[in-house]
Amino acid sequence: MSLSMLCNQCSMSMIGGCGSKGQEIGTCGKDKNLSQLQDIMIYGLKGLSAYRTHADEFGADTKEVDDVIAQTLYFTLTNVNFNFDDHIAQLMKIGQAGVRMMDILSEAHT
C-alpha cells in the first residue's frame, strides 16, 4: 500500500499521522509536497544543530546560523505558510547556513 501523504509534524495530526487513512491533505491543509519539504527542513536542522553545538564548544559566534534555525523552526511549527516557493527559499537558507557553519568550524579549528 502506498500512502499519498504521511505527516505527523504538528499537534493537529491525526492518530497515526495525516494520510494514514488515505487522506490527500492534512488536517491543517498541508499537502504531500509541503509535508515532505518540511521533513527535509527538519532533517537539515538536525544536522545544522549538531554542527552548531560543536562550534559552541569553541565559543564561535553562530548568531547568523542561530537565526536561520529559529526562523525555520517557526516556519515548520506554525503551519501558517503553505507556499511551495517560500518553502524552497527557506530550505535554501538552511543549506547556506550549513555552508556558513562549515566556515565557522574551519575558522574555529585554526
GROMACS .gro file of N, CA and C in nm:
model
  330
    1MET      N    1   0.084  -0.118   0.000
    1MET     CA    2   0.000   0.000   0.000
    1MET      C    3   0.089   0.124   0.000
    2SER      N    4   0.064   0.215  -0.089
    2SER     CA    5   0.139   0.339  -0.098
    2SER      C    6   0.054   0.453  -0.044
    3LEU      N    7   0.109   0.524   0.052
    3LEU     CA    8   0.036   0.637   0.109
    3LEU      C    9   0.055   0.760   0.021
    4SER      N   10  -0.052   0.835   0.003
    4SER     CA   11  -0.041   0.956  -0.076
    4SER      C   12   0.035   1.063   0.002
    5MET      N   13   0.021   1.062   0.131
    5MET     CA   14   0.097   1.153   0.217
    5MET      C   15   0.104   1.092   0.355
    6LEU      N   16   0.203   1.130   0.430
    6LEU     CA   17   0.211   1.094   0.570
    6LEU      C   18   0.276   1.209   0.643
    7CYS      N   19   0.202   1.268   0.732
    7CYS     CA   20   0.253   1.384   0.805
    7CYS      C   21   0.214   1.370   0.952
    8ASN      N   22   0.312   1.383   1.038
    8ASN     CA   23   0.286   1.382   1.183
    8ASN      C   24   0.364   1.495   1.249
    9GLN      N   25   0.370   1.609   1.181
    9GLN     CA   26   0.456   1.718   1.225
    9GLN      C   27   0.392   1.811   1.327
   10CYS      N   28   0.262   1.813   1.338
   10CYS     CA   29   0.202   1.914   1.426
   10CYS      C   30   0.099   1.854   1.521
   11SER      N   31   0.051   1.937   1.609
   11SER     CA   32  -0.046   1.892   1.708
   11SER      C   33  -0.182   1.860   1.647
   12MET      N   34  -0.205   1.903   1.523
   12MET     CA   35  -0.333   1.875   1.457
   12MET      C   36  -0.332   1.740   1.386
   13SER      N   37  -0.217   1.672   1.384
   13SER     CA   38  -0.206   1.544   1.314
   13SER      C   39  -0.303   1.442   1.371
   14MET      N   40  -0.359   1.365   1.282
   14MET     CA   41  -0.447   1.257   1.324
   14MET      C   42  -0.364   1.148   1.391
   15ILE      N   43  -0.428   1.062   1.467
   15ILE     CA   44  -0.359   0.947   1.525
   15ILE      C   45  -0.303   0.864   1.410
   16GLY      N   46  -0.174   0.834   1.416
   16GLY     CA   47  -0.107   0.762   1.309
   16GLY      C   48  -0.053   0.854   1.201
   17GLY      N   49  -0.083   0.982   1.210
   17GLY     CA   50  -0.036   1.080   1.112
   17GLY      C   51  -0.139   1.106   1.005
   18CYS      N   52  -0.144   1.228   0.958
   18CYS     CA   53  -0.235   1.263   0.848
   18CYS      C   54  -0.193   1.185   0.724
   19GLY      N   55  -0.287   1.131   0.656
   19GLY     CA   56  -0.260   1.049   0.538
   19GLY      C   57  -0.260   0.901   0.568
   20SER      N   58  -0.256   0.864   0.695
   20SER     CA   59  -0.251   0.722   0.730
   20SER      C   60  -0.380   0.649   0.694
   21LYS      N   61  -0.486   0.724   0.672
   21LYS     CA   62  -0.613   0.663   0.631
   21LYS      C   63  -0.649   0.703   0.489
   22GLY      N   64  -0.547   0.740   0.410
   22GLY     CA   65  -0.569   0.768   0.269
   22GLY      C   66  -0.597   0.913   0.234
   23GLN      N   67  -0.590   1.004   0.332
   23GLN     CA   68  -0.618   1.145   0.304
   23GLN      C   69  -0.511   1.203   0.212
   24GLU      N   70  -0.554   1.293   0.127
   24GLU     CA   71  -0.463   1.363   0.035
   24GLU      C   72  -0.409   1.492   0.098
   25ILE      N   73  -0.483   1.547   0.193
   25ILE     CA   74  -0.449   1.673   0.257
   25ILE      C   75  -0.454   1.652   0.408
   26GLY      N   76  -0.357   1.712   0.479
   26GLY     CA   77  -0.355   1.702   0.624
   26GLY      C   78  -0.465   1.784   0.689
   27THR      N   79  -0.488   1.761   0.816
   27THR     CA   80  -0.588   1.835   0.892
   27THR      C   81  -0.564   1.985   0.883
   28CYS      N   82  -0.438   2.025   0.877
   28CYS     CA   83  -0.402   2.168   0.873
   28CYS      C   84  -0.413   2.226   0.732
   29GLY      N   85  -0.428   2.141   0.631
   29GLY     CA   86  -0.437   2.189   0.493
   29GLY      C   87  -0.312   2.163   0.412
   30LYS      N   88  -0.211   2.107   0.473
   30LYS     CA   89  -0.083   2.080   0.406
   30LYS      C   90  -0.097   1.959   0.314
   31ASP      N   91  -0.032   1.966   0.195
   31ASP     CA   92  -0.033   1.852   0.105
   31ASP      C   93   0.098   1.773   0.117
   32LYS      N   94   0.106   1.665   0.040
   32LYS     CA   95   0.221   1.575   0.044
   32LYS      C   96   0.353   1.648   0.017
   33ASN      N   97   0.354   1.733  -0.084
   33ASN     CA   98   0.478   1.802  -0.121
   33ASN      C   99   0.530   1.891  -0.008
   34LEU      N  100   0.441   1.967   0.053
   34LEU     CA  101   0.484   2.054   0.163
   34LEU      C  102   0.526   1.973   0.285
   35SER      N  103   0.455   1.866   0.310
   35SER     CA  104   0.491   1.780   0.422
   35SER      C  105   0.632   1.725   0.403
   36GLN      N  106   0.661   1.680   0.281
   36GLN     CA  107   0.794   1.625   0.254
   36GLN      C  108   0.902   1.734   0.260
   37LEU      N  109   0.872   1.853   0.210
   37LEU     CA  110   0.968   1.963   0.219
   37LEU      C  111   0.997   1.997   0.365
   38GLN      N  112   0.893   1.998   0.447
   38GLN     CA  113   0.916   2.028   0.589
   38GLN      C  114   0.995   1.917   0.657
   39ASP      N  115   0.973   1.792   0.617
   39ASP     CA  116   1.056   1.683   0.670
   39ASP      C  117   1.202   1.706   0.636
   40ILE      N  118   1.229   1.745   0.512
   40ILE     CA  119   1.367   1.772   0.469
   40ILE      C  120   1.425   1.888   0.550
   41MET      N  121   1.344   1.991   0.573
   41MET     CA  122   1.391   2.104   0.655
   41MET      C  123   1.430   2.058   0.794
   42ILE      N  124   1.348   1.974   0.853
   42ILE     CA  125   1.374   1.925   0.989
   42ILE      C  126   1.501   1.841   0.991
   43TYR      N  127   1.520   1.754   0.891
   43TYR     CA  128   1.644   1.676   0.883
   43TYR      C  129   1.765   1.769   0.868
   44GLY      N  130   1.750   1.872   0.787
   44GLY     CA  131   1.858   1.970   0.771
   44GLY      C  132   1.890   2.041   0.901
   45LEU      N  133   1.785   2.075   0.976
   45LEU     CA  134   1.806   2.142   1.105
   45LEU      C  135   1.878   2.051   1.204
   46LYS      N  136   1.848   1.923   1.199
   46LYS     CA  137   1.916   1.830   1.290
   46LYS      C  138   2.067   1.831   1.266
   47GLY      N  139   2.106   1.822   1.140
   47GLY     CA  140   2.248   1.825   1.107
   47GLY      C  141   2.311   1.959   1.140
   48LEU      N  142   2.242   2.065   1.104
   48LEU     CA  143   2.292   2.200   1.131
   48LEU      C  144   2.309   2.223   1.281
   49SER      N  145   2.215   2.174   1.358
   49SER     CA  146   2.221   2.191   1.504
   49SER      C  147   2.337   2.113   1.565
   50ALA      N  148   2.367   1.997   1.509
   50ALA     CA  149   2.482   1.919   1.558
   50ALA      C  150   2.611   1.996   1.536
   51TYR      N  151   2.627   2.051   1.417
   51TYR     CA  152   2.747   2.131   1.388
   51TYR      C  153   2.751   2.258   1.474
   52ARG      N  154   2.636   2.315   1.496
   52ARG     CA  155   2.626   2.438   1.576
   52ARG      C  156   2.669   2.409   1.720
   53THR      N  157   2.627   2.295   1.773
   53THR     CA  158   2.666   2.255   1.908
   53THR      C  159   2.817   2.236   1.916
   54HIS      N  160   2.874   2.176   1.813
   54HIS     CA  161   3.020   2.158   1.808
   54HIS      C  162   3.091   2.293   1.807
   55ALA      N  163   3.040   2.387   1.729
   55ALA     CA  164   3.100   2.520   1.721
   55ALA      C  165   3.092   2.592   1.856
   56ASP      N  166   2.987   2.562   1.931
   56ASP     CA  167   2.969   2.624   2.062
   56ASP      C  168   3.084   2.586   2.156
   57GLU      N  169   3.137   2.465   2.138
   57GLU     CA  170   3.249   2.420   2.221
   57GLU      C  171   3.373   2.508   2.201
   58PHE      N  172   3.382   2.573   2.086
   58PHE     CA  173   3.494   2.662   2.056
   58PHE      C  174   3.462   2.808   2.089
   59GLY      N  175   3.341   2.833   2.134
   59GLY     CA  176   3.300   2.969   2.163
   59GLY      C  177   3.280   3.053   2.038
   60ALA      N  178   3.253   2.986   1.926
   60ALA     CA  179   3.236   3.056   1.798
   60ALA      C  180   3.105   3.134   1.795
   61ASP      N  181   3.106   3.243   1.722
   61ASP     CA  182   2.986   3.325   1.703
   61ASP      C  183   2.897   3.258   1.597
   62THR      N  184   2.782   3.210   1.640
   62THR     CA  185   2.691   3.139   1.549
   62THR      C  186   2.558   3.211   1.533
   63LYS      N  187   2.553   3.339   1.566
   63LYS     CA  188   2.425   3.413   1.562
   63LYS      C  189   2.356   3.402   1.427
   64GLU      N  190   2.432   3.416   1.319
   64GLU     CA  191   2.374   3.409   1.184
   64GLU      C  192   2.305   3.274   1.160
   65VAL      N  193   2.369   3.167   1.202
   65VAL     CA  194   2.312   3.033   1.187
   65VAL      C  195   2.197   3.014   1.285
   66ASP      N  196   2.212   3.064   1.406
   66ASP     CA  197   2.105   3.055   1.506
   66ASP      C  198   1.976   3.118   1.454
   67ASP      N  199   1.991   3.230   1.385
   67ASP     CA  200   1.873   3.299   1.330
   67ASP      C  201   1.802   3.211   1.227
   68VAL      N  202   1.878   3.143   1.142
   68VAL     CA  203   1.817   3.055   1.041
   68VAL      C  204   1.747   2.938   1.110
   69ILE      N  205   1.810   2.883   1.212
   69ILE     CA  206   1.748   2.773   1.287
   69ILE      C  207   1.616   2.819   1.347
   70ALA      N  208   1.616   2.933   1.413
   70ALA     CA  209   1.493   2.985   1.475
   70ALA      C  210   1.385   3.014   1.371
   71GLN      N  211   1.423   3.076   1.260
   71GLN     CA  212   1.326   3.106   1.153
   71GLN      C  213   1.265   2.978   1.098
   72THR      N  214   1.348   2.877   1.079
   72THR     CA  215   1.298   2.752   1.020
   72THR      C  216   1.210   2.676   1.118
   73LEU      N  217   1.247   2.676   1.245
   73LEU     CA  218   1.160   2.612   1.345
   73LEU      C  219   1.024   2.680   1.347
   74TYR      N  220   1.023   2.811   1.346
   74TYR     CA  221   0.896   2.884   1.342
   74TYR      C  222   0.820   2.850   1.214
   75PHE      N  223   0.891   2.846   1.104
   75PHE     CA  224   0.833   2.819   0.972
   75PHE      C  225   0.763   2.682   0.969
   76THR      N  226   0.828   2.581   1.028
   76THR     CA  227   0.773   2.446   1.022
   76THR      C  228   0.669   2.419   1.131
   77LEU      N  229   0.681   2.485   1.244
   77LEU     CA  230   0.591   2.454   1.356
   77LEU      C  231   0.459   2.527   1.353
   78THR      N  232   0.455   2.644   1.290
   78THR     CA  233   0.333   2.724   1.297
   78THR      C  234   0.225   2.680   1.199
   79ASN      N  235   0.263   2.614   1.090
   79ASN     CA  236   0.167   2.569   0.989
   79ASN      C  237   0.075   2.681   0.941
   80VAL      N  238   0.133   2.796   0.911
   80VAL     CA  239   0.053   2.906   0.858
   80VAL      C  240   0.092   2.942   0.715
   81ASN      N  241   0.205   2.892   0.667
   81ASN     CA  242   0.251   2.925   0.533
   81ASN      C  243   0.260   2.796   0.451
   82PHE      N  244   0.175   2.785   0.351
   82PHE     CA  245   0.175   2.666   0.265
   82PHE      C  246   0.221   2.699   0.124
   83ASN      N  247   0.300   2.804   0.110
   83ASN     CA  248   0.350   2.844  -0.021
   83ASN      C  249   0.475   2.762  -0.055
   84PHE      N  250   0.469   2.689  -0.165
   84PHE     CA  251   0.578   2.600  -0.206
   84PHE      C  252   0.708   2.677  -0.226
   85ASP      N  253   0.702   2.789  -0.296
   85ASP     CA  254   0.823   2.868  -0.324
   85ASP      C  255   0.888   2.921  -0.196
   86ASP      N  256   0.807   2.960  -0.099
   86ASP     CA  257   0.861   3.005   0.029
   86ASP      C  258   0.935   2.891   0.100
   87HIS      N  259   0.880   2.770   0.088
   87HIS     CA  260   0.945   2.653   0.149
   87HIS      C  261   1.080   2.626   0.083
   88ILE      N  262   1.084   2.634  -0.049
   88ILE     CA  263   1.210   2.612  -0.121
   88ILE      C  264   1.312   2.718  -0.079
   89ALA      N  265   1.268   2.843  -0.071
   89ALA     CA  266   1.358   2.952  -0.031
   89ALA      C  267   1.414   2.927   0.110
   90GLN      N  268   1.329   2.882   0.202
   90GLN     CA  269   1.375   2.856   0.338
   90GLN      C  270   1.469   2.737   0.340
   91LEU      N  271   1.441   2.637   0.261
   91LEU     CA  272   1.529   2.521   0.252
   91LEU      C  273   1.668   2.562   0.201
   92MET      N  274   1.672   2.654   0.106
   92MET     CA  275   1.799   2.705   0.056
   92MET      C  276   1.874   2.781   0.165
   93LYS      N  277   1.801   2.851   0.251
   93LYS     CA  278   1.866   2.921   0.363
   93LYS      C  279   1.933   2.822   0.458
   94ILE      N  280   1.868   2.707   0.478
   94ILE     CA  281   1.927   2.604   0.563
   94ILE      C  282   2.057   2.554   0.500
   95GLY      N  283   2.055   2.531   0.370
   95GLY     CA  284   2.176   2.488   0.301
   95GLY      C  285   2.287   2.591   0.311
   96GLN      N  286   2.252   2.717   0.292
   96GLN     CA  287   2.351   2.825   0.302
   96GLN      C  288   2.405   2.835   0.445
   97ALA      N  289   2.318   2.814   0.542
   97ALA     CA  290   2.362   2.818   0.682
   97ALA      C  291   2.457   2.701   0.710
   98GLY      N  292   2.434   2.588   0.645
   98GLY     CA  293   2.525   2.474   0.659
   98GLY      C  294   2.663   2.506   0.607
   99VAL      N  295   2.669   2.572   0.492
   99VAL     CA  296   2.797   2.615   0.436
   99VAL      C  297   2.864   2.714   0.530
  100ARG      N  298   2.787   2.808   0.581
  100ARG     CA  299   2.841   2.908   0.675
  100ARG      C  300   2.892   2.839   0.801
  101MET      N  301   2.818   2.738   0.847
  101MET     CA  302   2.859   2.667   0.968
  101MET      C  303   2.992   2.595   0.946
  102MET      N  304   3.013   2.540   0.828
  102MET     CA  305   3.141   2.475   0.796
  102MET      C  306   3.255   2.577   0.799
  103ASP      N  307   3.228   2.697   0.748
  103ASP     CA  308   3.328   2.805   0.753
  103ASP      C  309   3.360   2.842   0.898
  104ILE      N  310   3.256   2.853   0.979
  104ILE     CA  311   3.274   2.888   1.120
  104ILE      C  312   3.359   2.782   1.190
  105LEU      N  313   3.327   2.654   1.164
  105LEU     CA  314   3.404   2.546   1.227
  105LEU      C  315   3.548   2.544   1.178
  106SER      N  316   3.567   2.569   1.050
  106SER     CA  317   3.703   2.572   0.995
  106SER      C  318   3.785   2.682   1.062
  107GLU      N  319   3.725   2.799   1.077
  107GLU     CA  320   3.794   2.910   1.144
  107GLU      C  321   3.821   2.878   1.291
  108ALA      N  322   3.728   2.811   1.355
  108ALA     CA  323   3.744   2.778   1.497
  108ALA      C  324   3.855   2.676   1.519
  109HIS      N  325   3.876   2.590   1.422
  109HIS     CA  326   3.979   2.486   1.434
  109HIS      C  327   4.119   2.539   1.405
  110THR      N  328   4.129   2.660   1.348
  110THR     CA  329   4.263   2.711   1.313
  110THR      C  330   4.312   2.815   1.410
   0.00000   0.00000   0.00000
